[in-house]
Amino acid sequence: MGPTDASASVAAVSGSPRTREDVVTAASKLFASRGFHGTSMRDLGDELGMLGSSLYSHVRGKNELLVEVIARGTRFFNGVVAEAEAAGGSAKDRLRRLVSGHVQVVVGHIDESRTFLFESRFLPAADRGRIIEMRDDYEAAYRQAIRDGIDEGSFTADIDPATTAIFILSILNALIRWYRPSGDRDADAIGAEMWAFIENGVVRSER
Amino acid sequence: MGPTDASASVAAVSGSPRTREDVVTAASKLFASRGFHGTSMRDLGDELGMLGSSLYSHVRGKNELLVEVIARGTRFFNGVVAEAEAAGGSAKDRLRRLVSGHVQVVVGHIDESRTFLFESRFLPAADRGRIIEMRDDYEAAYRQAIRDGIDEGSFTADIDPATTAIFILSILNALIRWYRPSGDRDADAIGAEMWAFIENGVVRSER
DNA sequence: CCTACCGATCGGTAGG
DNA sequence: CCTACCGATCGGTAGG
């Protein structure tokens, strides 16, 4: 066992010092795969080629790392809403942009997305409120797009915007469970399949 | 602090001895709310009004409890598939039964459902394969119902059964995230809303 | 980023 | 189901 040990991570054999960013990235990877409570500071140190105790020169504690990883996730998802709203166009276009943007975030930042969705409940009480609020806002963007779509006549009036938003986000959030980078479909293809289902369901009697 | 402490669980003040069943039920509750790695044997003992070490007269270890809780979950979900297939009728009816049955399991057994979906990845390696296989079979029942529905002409031919099965199960599985027993909709109402969305999506141009 | 620790808590056992 | 433990591991700190 030593610096050339084959089981060591790539980071462990590279000589350059780690940054706070590196630590957060490694944390997002381990929190995503083993869970927050299933990851020890020593595990995290191993991943970075250092001791668990050395991490405390980069971060104040384990909880801070969880907050940081999840904050990253929220920034990505908030960015999608901002872009979709800035793009203008019809409510239908906006909803389609929300969907494809969400897929792109998950595909591009799978570890942060997984941690955000699976580990937020372990956030320190002081930070949990902020995250829940953000998630509510995110859902509200979907509700609004659906409401506007009904007003514009492109969506049927006999759906409930709140419930429909939950269903659409259910499909989107589940992507963190089944997405595999080795799969044959890219983000655009996945987004298109989701959109077809969201628009028409399984019956698709006509368009 | 003592046997009349208001913070103690009801179980703690009842004098009758606990059964293995009681232990598994308490485990499903704590695993669901705090996660497997976030629950200690002492936490579990508190919940049942006994010491953590006393649990070992009921179960061999913490892992065994996780296996047991998840096995319960699989029995419930497998039961839905068996009933839907036994009921006969059209593929559309079968799929509708799968959906409403799944909702009923989640609403009726929320802790087992949550543990099954969130904590299965922490199963001992020896049991994980069995559970993954079961989940594949479950998904296969959906795929088959969709395929049959296309053959029977009630579902459009331009959907992919595998992908559509994932989308439908995404909506169903997300229920463990947003369902609250205090909500105003019962299992039937939730199942009906889901079914409407699955059938027609947001456009619902005609029926 | 390491050395050398700390008190607390973990899953679990022996013996009753 | 309790008493009385065990070794291992946890998050974290002081000092360099």
Short mmCIF file of C-alpha atoms (C1' of nucleotides) in Angstrom, two decimals:
data_model
loop_
_atom_site.label_atom_id
_atom_site.label_comp_id
_atom_site.label_asym_id
_atom_site.label_seq_id
_atom_site.Cartn_x
_atom_site.Cartn_y
_atom_site.Cartn_z
CA MET A 1 0.00 0.00 0.00
CA GLY A 2 1.40 3.36 -0.97
CA PRO A 3 1.16 6.12 -3.51
CA THR A 4 1.24 3.63 -6.40
CA ASP A 5 -1.39 1.30 -4.92
CA ALA A 6 -3.70 0.39 -7.80
CA SER A 7 -6.80 0.79 -5.63
CA ALA A 8 -6.01 4.42 -4.85
CA SER A 9 -7.99 7.04 -6.72
CA VAL A 10 -6.41 9.04 -9.50
CA ALA A 11 -6.49 12.03 -7.20
CA ALA A 12 -4.40 10.14 -4.68
CA VAL A 13 -1.44 9.75 -7.01
CA SER A 14 -1.50 13.25 -8.45
CA GLY A 15 0.77 15.44 -6.37
CA SER A 16 -1.05 18.77 -6.51
CA PRO A 17 -2.83 19.94 -3.36
CA ARG A 18 -6.59 19.59 -3.21
CA THR A 19 -8.92 22.56 -3.19
CA ARG A 20 -12.20 23.03 -1.36
CA GLU A 21 -13.87 22.44 -4.73
CA ASP A 22 -12.19 19.04 -5.05
CA VAL A 23 -13.43 18.09 -1.61
CA VAL A 24 -17.01 19.08 -2.42
CA THR A 25 -16.86 17.16 -5.71
CA ALA A 26 -15.59 14.03 -3.97
CA ALA A 27 -18.29 14.45 -1.32
CA SER A 28 -21.01 14.68 -3.97
CA LYS A 29 -19.72 11.45 -5.48
CA LEU A 30 -19.67 9.50 -2.21
CA PHE A 31 -22.88 10.99 -0.79
CA ALA A 32 -24.60 10.02 -4.05
CA SER A 33 -23.39 6.43 -4.03
CA ARG A 34 -23.22 5.55 -0.31
CA GLY A 35 -25.52 8.16 1.21
CA PHE A 36 -24.59 10.91 3.66
CA HIS A 37 -24.74 8.69 6.74
CA GLY A 38 -23.00 5.89 4.87
CA THR A 39 -19.98 8.07 4.08
CA SER A 40 -17.36 8.78 6.74
CA MET A 41 -14.82 11.59 6.66
CA ARG A 42 -12.17 8.87 6.41
CA ASP A 43 -13.92 7.43 3.30
CA LEU A 44 -13.83 10.90 1.82
CA GLY A 45 -10.16 11.30 2.69
CA ASP A 46 -9.36 7.99 0.96
CA GLU A 47 -11.15 9.19 -2.16
CA LEU A 48 -8.90 12.26 -2.22
CA GLY A 49 -5.69 10.53 -1.16
CA MET A 50 -5.47 12.12 2.26
CA LEU A 51 -6.51 11.47 5.84
CA GLY A 52 -10.03 12.19 7.05
CA SER A 53 -8.68 14.64 9.58
CA SER A 54 -6.95 16.62 6.83
CA LEU A 55 -10.31 17.55 5.33
CA TYR A 56 -10.90 19.94 8.20
CA SER A 57 -8.43 22.38 6.70
CA HIS A 58 -10.84 22.69 3.76
CA VAL A 59 -14.24 22.51 5.46
CA ARG A 60 -15.63 23.11 8.90
CA GLY A 61 -17.37 19.76 9.13
CA LYS A 62 -19.31 16.99 7.45
CA ASN A 63 -22.63 18.84 7.61
CA GLU A 64 -21.10 21.80 5.81
CA LEU A 65 -20.14 19.47 2.97
CA LEU A 66 -23.72 18.26 2.62
CA VAL A 67 -24.97 21.84 2.56
CA GLU A 68 -22.38 22.72 -0.06
CA VAL A 69 -23.16 19.79 -2.35
CA ILE A 70 -26.89 20.46 -2.17
CA ALA A 71 -26.37 24.19 -2.72
CA ARG A 72 -24.57 23.28 -5.94
CA GLY A 73 -27.55 21.19 -6.98
CA THR A 74 -29.99 24.00 -6.31
CA ARG A 75 -27.91 26.41 -8.39
CA PHE A 76 -28.06 24.08 -11.39
CA PHE A 77 -31.81 23.56 -11.15
CA ASN A 78 -32.53 27.23 -10.47
CA GLY A 79 -30.51 28.05 -13.56
CA VAL A 80 -32.89 26.01 -15.68
CA VAL A 81 -35.92 27.94 -14.42
CA ALA A 82 -34.18 31.26 -15.05
CA GLU A 83 -33.26 30.29 -18.60
CA ALA A 84 -36.70 28.91 -19.41
CA GLU A 85 -38.34 32.10 -18.21
CA ALA A 86 -35.85 34.34 -19.99
CA ALA A 87 -36.36 32.51 -23.28
CA GLY A 88 -39.95 33.73 -23.61
CA GLY A 89 -42.30 32.03 -26.05
CA SER A 90 -45.47 30.11 -25.31
CA ALA A 91 -46.23 28.34 -22.04
CA LYS A 92 -45.87 25.07 -23.87
CA ASP A 93 -42.38 26.06 -25.05
CA ARG A 94 -41.50 27.13 -21.52
CA LEU A 95 -42.62 23.83 -20.05
CA ARG A 96 -40.69 21.94 -22.72
CA ARG A 97 -37.58 23.96 -21.84
CA LEU A 98 -38.04 23.22 -18.16
CA VAL A 99 -38.22 19.52 -18.92
CA SER A 100 -35.22 19.36 -21.24
CA GLY A 101 -33.19 21.61 -18.92
CA HIS A 102 -33.91 19.36 -15.96
CA VAL A 103 -32.80 16.31 -17.93
CA GLN A 104 -29.61 18.10 -18.90
CA VAL A 105 -28.81 18.96 -15.27
CA VAL A 106 -29.32 15.36 -14.14
CA VAL A 107 -27.26 13.95 -16.99
CA GLY A 108 -24.51 16.53 -16.51
CA HIS A 109 -24.44 16.58 -12.71
CA ILE A 110 -25.70 13.22 -11.59
CA ASP A 111 -23.97 13.17 -8.19
CA GLU A 112 -25.24 16.58 -7.11
CA SER A 113 -28.70 15.68 -8.41
CA ARG A 114 -28.77 12.41 -6.48
CA THR A 115 -27.52 14.00 -3.29
CA PHE A 116 -30.03 16.81 -3.66
CA LEU A 117 -32.93 14.41 -4.03
CA PHE A 118 -31.95 11.62 -1.64
CA GLU A 119 -30.00 13.35 1.12
CA SER A 120 -31.71 16.71 1.63
CA ARG A 121 -33.63 15.29 4.57
CA PHE A 122 -30.35 14.96 6.48
CA LEU A 123 -29.53 18.65 6.12
CA PRO A 124 -29.03 20.54 9.40
CA ALA A 125 -32.36 22.00 10.50
CA ALA A 126 -31.05 25.54 9.89
CA ASP A 127 -30.52 24.86 6.17
CA ARG A 128 -33.44 22.57 5.52
CA GLY A 129 -35.99 25.37 5.33
CA ARG A 130 -34.09 27.21 2.63
CA ILE A 131 -33.86 24.09 0.49
CA ILE A 132 -37.52 23.17 0.91
CA GLU A 133 -38.45 26.71 -0.10
CA MET A 134 -36.30 26.47 -3.18
CA ARG A 135 -37.91 23.18 -4.11
CA ASP A 136 -41.35 24.75 -3.70
CA ASP A 137 -40.34 27.58 -6.01
CA TYR A 138 -39.09 25.06 -8.52
CA GLU A 139 -42.41 23.23 -8.47
CA ALA A 140 -44.23 26.56 -8.71
CA ALA A 141 -42.51 27.28 -12.03
CA TYR A 142 -44.03 24.06 -13.38
CA ARG A 143 -47.47 24.86 -11.97
CA GLN A 144 -47.36 28.31 -13.56
CA ALA A 145 -46.32 26.98 -16.96
CA ILE A 146 -49.20 24.51 -16.83
CA ARG A 147 -51.70 27.18 -15.78
CA ASP A 148 -50.51 29.49 -18.56
CA GLY A 149 -50.72 26.61 -21.02
CA ILE A 150 -54.33 26.01 -20.07
CA ASP A 151 -55.08 29.73 -20.46
CA GLU A 152 -53.40 29.76 -23.84
CA GLY A 153 -55.46 26.75 -24.87
CA SER A 154 -52.57 24.39 -25.58
CA PHE A 155 -53.26 22.23 -22.52
CA THR A 156 -56.60 20.76 -21.61
CA ALA A 157 -58.58 22.59 -18.96
CA ASP A 158 -59.53 19.45 -17.05
CA ILE A 159 -56.15 18.86 -15.44
CA ASP A 160 -55.15 20.19 -12.04
CA PRO A 161 -51.96 22.27 -12.38
CA ALA A 162 -50.59 21.32 -8.94
CA THR A 163 -51.11 17.59 -9.40
CA THR A 164 -49.88 17.65 -12.97
CA ALA A 165 -46.72 19.48 -11.87
CA ILE A 166 -46.07 16.71 -9.36
CA PHE A 167 -46.53 14.04 -12.04
CA ILE A 168 -44.18 15.73 -14.48
CA LEU A 169 -41.55 16.26 -11.79
CA SER A 170 -41.99 12.62 -10.74
CA ILE A 171 -40.90 11.51 -14.19
CA LEU A 172 -38.01 13.97 -14.19
CA ASN A 173 -36.76 13.16 -10.71
CA ALA A 174 -36.84 9.43 -11.30
CA LEU A 175 -34.17 9.90 -13.96
CA ILE A 176 -31.52 9.88 -11.22
CA ARG A 177 -32.54 6.28 -10.54
CA TRP A 178 -32.35 4.81 -14.02
CA TYR A 179 -29.98 7.07 -15.97
CA ARG A 180 -26.69 5.38 -16.88
CA PRO A 181 -24.01 7.38 -18.72
CA SER A 182 -23.26 4.21 -20.70
CA GLY A 183 -26.81 4.15 -22.08
CA ASP A 184 -27.53 4.74 -25.75
CA ARG A 185 -29.74 7.81 -25.35
CA ASP A 186 -28.39 11.28 -24.73
CA ALA A 187 -30.12 14.04 -22.77
CA ASP A 188 -32.00 15.32 -25.83
CA ALA A 189 -33.37 11.92 -26.71
CA ILE A 190 -34.48 11.29 -23.13
CA GLY A 191 -36.07 14.72 -22.92
CA ALA A 192 -37.95 14.14 -26.16
CA GLU A 193 -39.35 10.81 -24.98
CA MET A 194 -40.47 12.37 -21.74
CA TRP A 195 -42.09 15.23 -23.55
CA ALA A 196 -44.04 12.90 -25.83
CA PHE A 197 -45.37 11.03 -22.81
CA ILE A 198 -46.21 14.22 -20.91
CA GLU A 199 -48.10 15.64 -23.87
CA ASN A 200 -50.08 12.60 -24.90
CA GLY A 201 -49.84 9.74 -22.44
CA VAL A 202 -50.33 6.21 -23.68
CA VAL A 203 -53.50 6.75 -25.66
CA ARG A 204 -52.46 9.49 -28.02
CA SER A 205 -55.76 9.27 -29.90
CA GLU A 206 -54.74 12.08 -32.26
CA ARG A 207 -52.61 15.24 -32.29
CA MET B 1 -37.61 10.43 32.72
CA GLY B 2 -39.19 7.05 33.27
CA PRO B 3 -42.00 4.81 32.10
CA THR B 4 -44.48 7.69 32.19
CA ASP B 5 -42.25 10.10 30.28
CA ALA B 6 -44.48 11.82 27.73
CA SER B 7 -41.81 11.53 25.03
CA ALA B 8 -41.70 7.74 25.27
CA SER B 9 -43.57 5.81 22.59
CA VAL B 10 -46.86 4.13 23.37
CA ALA B 11 -45.08 0.81 23.03
CA ALA B 12 -42.72 1.81 25.82
CA VAL B 13 -45.44 2.11 28.42
CA SER B 14 -47.42 -0.99 27.45
CA GLY B 15 -46.21 -3.89 29.54
CA SER B 16 -46.58 -6.77 27.07
CA PRO B 17 -43.41 -8.23 25.56
CA ARG B 18 -42.49 -7.28 22.01
CA THR B 19 -42.55 -9.74 19.17
CA ARG B 20 -40.24 -9.99 16.18
CA GLU B 21 -43.09 -8.46 14.18
CA ASP B 22 -43.14 -5.41 16.45
CA VAL B 23 -39.41 -4.97 15.99
CA VAL B 24 -39.68 -5.16 12.21
CA THR B 25 -42.55 -2.65 12.22
CA ALA B 26 -40.58 -0.21 14.36
CA ALA B 27 -37.57 -0.69 12.08
CA SER B 28 -39.64 0.11 8.98
CA LYS B 29 -40.80 3.30 10.66
CA LEU B 30 -37.31 4.50 11.63
CA PHE B 31 -35.57 3.33 8.45
CA ALA B 32 -38.23 5.23 6.47
CA SER B 33 -37.81 8.47 8.37
CA ARG B 34 -34.10 8.51 9.31
CA GLY B 35 -32.65 6.10 6.79
CA PHE B 36 -30.94 2.79 7.49
CA HIS B 37 -27.55 4.30 8.30
CA GLY B 38 -29.20 7.09 10.26
CA THR B 39 -30.92 4.63 12.60
CA SER B 40 -28.99 2.95 15.40
CA MET B 41 -30.02 -0.17 17.26
CA ARG B 42 -30.31 2.04 20.34
CA ASP B 43 -32.73 4.36 18.48
CA LEU B 44 -34.79 1.32 17.62
CA GLY B 45 -34.71 0.13 21.22
CA ASP B 46 -35.97 3.54 22.39
CA GLU B 47 -38.85 3.32 19.94
CA LEU B 48 -39.87 -0.02 21.47
CA GLY B 49 -39.16 0.89 25.08
CA MET B 50 -36.17 -1.38 25.51
CA LEU B 51 -32.41 -1.31 25.19
CA GLY B 52 -30.69 -1.65 21.85
CA SER B 53 -28.92 -4.76 23.03
CA SER B 54 -32.25 -6.41 23.88
CA LEU B 55 -33.19 -6.41 20.20
CA TYR B 56 -30.73 -9.21 19.59
CA SER B 57 -33.07 -11.68 21.24
CA HIS B 58 -35.50 -10.96 18.38
CA VAL B 59 -33.19 -10.55 15.40
CA ARG B 60 -29.69 -11.61 14.46
CA GLY B 61 -28.56 -8.10 13.54
CA LYS B 62 -29.32 -4.75 11.95
CA ASN B 63 -28.86 -6.02 8.39
CA GLU B 64 -31.39 -8.76 8.99
CA LEU B 65 -33.92 -6.10 9.95
CA LEU B 66 -33.37 -4.25 6.69
CA VAL B 67 -33.78 -7.47 4.73
CA GLU B 68 -36.97 -8.23 6.63
CA VAL B 69 -38.54 -4.78 6.11
CA ILE B 70 -37.75 -4.84 2.41
CA ALA B 71 -39.01 -8.40 2.06
CA ARG B 72 -42.31 -7.19 3.47
CA GLY B 73 -42.39 -4.45 0.86
CA THR B 74 -41.76 -6.87 -1.98
CA ARG B 75 -44.57 -9.13 -0.78
CA PHE B 76 -47.04 -6.25 -0.91
CA PHE B 77 -46.00 -5.15 -4.41
CA ASN B 78 -45.83 -8.70 -5.74
CA GLY B 79 -49.35 -9.20 -4.44
CA VAL B 80 -50.58 -6.38 -6.65
CA VAL B 81 -49.12 -7.98 -9.78
CA ALA B 82 -50.61 -11.37 -8.88
CA GLU B 83 -54.06 -9.86 -8.34
CA ALA B 84 -53.96 -7.76 -11.50
CA GLU B 85 -53.02 -10.80 -13.56
CA ALA B 86 -55.61 -13.02 -11.89
CA ALA B 87 -58.38 -10.49 -12.52
CA GLY B 88 -58.19 -10.98 -16.28
CA GLY B 89 -59.83 -8.44 -18.60
CA SER B 90 -58.17 -6.19 -21.15
CA ALA B 91 -54.56 -5.03 -20.99
CA LYS B 92 -55.87 -1.56 -20.25
CA ASP B 93 -57.83 -2.89 -17.27
CA ARG B 94 -54.77 -4.80 -16.09
CA LEU B 95 -52.58 -1.70 -16.27
CA ARG B 96 -55.20 0.32 -14.44
CA ARG B 97 -55.30 -2.35 -11.71
CA LEU B 98 -51.51 -2.30 -11.43
CA VAL B 99 -51.59 1.46 -10.97
CA SER B 100 -54.39 1.56 -8.39
CA GLY B 101 -52.92 -1.42 -6.53
CA HIS B 102 -49.53 0.27 -6.31
CA VAL B 103 -51.12 3.41 -4.91
CA GLN B 104 -52.99 1.33 -2.35
CA VAL B 105 -49.79 -0.37 -1.19
CA VAL B 106 -47.97 2.95 -0.77
CA VAL B 107 -50.88 4.54 1.06
CA GLY B 108 -51.40 1.47 3.26
CA HIS B 109 -47.74 0.65 3.92
CA ILE B 110 -45.84 3.88 3.57
CA ASP B 111 -42.88 2.92 5.79
CA GLU B 112 -42.17 -0.36 4.03
CA SER B 113 -42.61 1.37 0.66
CA ARG B 114 -40.18 4.12 1.57
CA THR B 115 -37.59 1.73 2.95
CA PHE B 116 -37.96 -0.48 -0.09
CA LEU B 117 -37.35 2.41 -2.46
CA PHE B 118 -34.75 4.44 -0.59
CA GLU B 119 -32.76 1.88 1.38
CA SER B 120 -32.51 -1.18 -0.88
CA ARG B 121 -29.06 -0.06 -1.98
CA PHE B 122 -27.79 -0.71 1.56
CA LEU B 123 -28.93 -4.33 1.51
CA PRO B 124 -26.18 -6.91 2.15
CA ALA B 125 -24.72 -7.99 -1.20
CA ALA B 126 -26.15 -11.48 -0.76
CA ASP B 127 -29.74 -10.18 -0.70
CA ARG B 128 -29.43 -7.32 -3.15
CA GLY B 129 -29.58 -9.54 -6.23
CA ARG B 130 -32.88 -11.10 -5.18
CA ILE B 131 -34.46 -7.68 -4.66
CA ILE B 132 -33.19 -6.26 -7.95
CA GLU B 133 -34.57 -9.30 -9.72
CA MET B 134 -37.94 -8.80 -8.07
CA ARG B 135 -37.96 -5.16 -9.11
CA ASP B 136 -37.18 -6.17 -12.69
CA ASP B 137 -40.08 -8.61 -12.64
CA TYR B 138 -42.34 -5.88 -11.33
CA GLU B 139 -41.33 -3.54 -14.15
CA ALA B 140 -41.78 -6.39 -16.63
CA ALA B 141 -45.43 -6.70 -15.63
CA TYR B 142 -45.91 -3.06 -16.66
CA ARG B 143 -44.02 -3.52 -19.92
CA GLN B 144 -46.15 -6.54 -20.76
CA ALA B 145 -49.41 -4.75 -20.02
CA ILE B 146 -48.32 -1.89 -22.29
CA ARG B 147 -47.26 -4.24 -25.07
CA ASP B 148 -50.56 -6.09 -24.83
CA GLY B 149 -52.43 -2.80 -24.83
CA ILE B 150 -50.70 -1.79 -28.06
CA ASP B 151 -51.56 -5.18 -29.58
CA GLU B 152 -55.16 -4.80 -28.51
CA GLY B 153 -55.26 -1.33 -30.03
CA SER B 154 -56.10 0.58 -26.87
CA PHE B 155 -52.63 2.17 -26.61
CA THR B 156 -50.88 3.98 -29.40
CA ALA B 157 -48.22 1.99 -31.26
CA ASP B 158 -45.68 4.79 -31.25
CA ILE B 159 -44.66 4.47 -27.59
CA ASP B 160 -41.79 2.31 -26.38
CA PRO B 161 -43.11 -0.17 -23.77
CA ALA B 162 -39.87 -0.20 -21.73
CA THR B 163 -39.58 3.58 -21.53
CA THR B 164 -43.28 4.04 -20.90
CA ALA B 165 -43.14 1.50 -18.07
CA ILE B 166 -40.36 3.56 -16.48
CA PHE B 167 -42.40 6.76 -16.78
CA ILE B 168 -45.51 5.22 -15.25
CA LEU B 169 -43.50 3.71 -12.40
CA SER B 170 -41.78 7.06 -11.92
CA ILE B 171 -45.12 8.67 -11.16
CA LEU B 172 -46.11 5.80 -8.89
CA ASN B 173 -42.85 5.64 -6.97
CA ALA B 174 -42.76 9.39 -6.37
CA LEU B 175 -45.93 9.02 -4.30
CA ILE B 176 -43.78 8.01 -1.31
CA ARG B 177 -42.31 11.51 -1.46
CA TRP B 178 -45.46 13.61 -1.52
CA TYR B 179 -48.18 11.43 0.02
CA ARG B 180 -49.39 12.67 3.40
CA PRO B 181 -52.05 10.69 5.31
CA SER B 182 -53.54 14.03 6.33
CA GLY B 183 -54.17 14.97 2.69
CA ASP B 184 -57.69 15.26 1.33
CA ARG B 185 -57.42 12.60 -1.37
CA ASP B 186 -57.66 8.88 -0.68
CA ALA B 187 -55.92 6.12 -2.62
CA ASP B 188 -58.73 5.84 -5.17
CA ALA B 189 -58.73 9.56 -5.94
CA ILE B 190 -54.96 9.60 -6.33
CA GLY B 191 -55.03 6.51 -8.53
CA ALA B 192 -57.71 8.08 -10.73
CA GLU B 193 -55.73 11.29 -11.22
CA MET B 194 -52.65 9.31 -12.11
CA TRP B 195 -54.57 7.19 -14.55
CA ALA B 196 -56.01 10.24 -16.30
CA PHE B 197 -52.51 11.64 -16.74
CA ILE B 198 -51.06 8.34 -17.90
CA GLU B 199 -53.79 7.90 -20.47
CA ASN B 200 -53.92 11.37 -21.91
CA GLY B 201 -51.09 13.58 -20.72
CA VAL B 202 -51.57 17.32 -20.67
CA VAL B 203 -52.96 17.77 -24.15
CA ARG B 204 -55.94 15.47 -24.06
CA SER B 205 -57.08 16.66 -27.45
CA GLU B 206 -60.07 14.29 -27.43
CA ARG B 207 -61.04 10.91 -26.04
"C1'" DC C 1 -1.67 17.97 4.88
"C1'" DC C 2 0.11 14.81 8.83
"C1'" DT C 3 0.77 13.12 13.79
"C1'" DA C 4 -1.42 11.97 17.59
"C1'" DC C 5 -5.11 12.07 19.76
"C1'" DC C 6 -10.25 12.76 22.14
"C1'" DG C 7 -14.92 11.46 23.81
"C1'" DA C 8 -18.99 9.55 21.87
"C1'" DT C 9 -21.29 6.21 19.60
"C1'" DC C 10 -21.61 2.20 16.80
"C1'" DG C 11 -23.09 -3.01 16.12
"C1'" DG C 12 -22.82 -6.73 18.77
"C1'" DT C 13 -21.88 -10.53 22.73
"C1'" DA C 14 -21.83 -13.24 27.30
"C1'" DG C 15 -24.36 -14.40 30.86
"C1'" DG C 16 -28.09 -14.20 33.32
"C1'" DC D 1 -35.34 -8.23 28.36
"C1'" DC D 2 -31.33 -6.32 31.38
"C1'" DT D 3 -26.38 -5.81 33.11
"C1'" DA D 4 -22.09 -5.11 31.80
"C1'" DC D 5 -19.29 -5.03 28.58
"C1'" DC D 6 -16.13 -5.31 23.85
"C1'" DG D 7 -13.39 -3.62 19.84
"C1'" DA D 8 -14.15 -0.67 16.01
"C1'" DT D 9 -15.32 3.40 14.10
"C1'" DC D 10 -17.28 7.89 14.20
"C1'" DG D 11 -16.77 13.33 13.74
"C1'" DG D 12 -13.64 16.33 15.19
"C1'" DT D 13 -9.34 18.99 17.49
"C1'" DA D 14 -4.49 20.70 18.81
"C1'" DG D 15 -0.35 21.52 17.15
"C1'" DG D 16 2.76 21.46 13.88
#
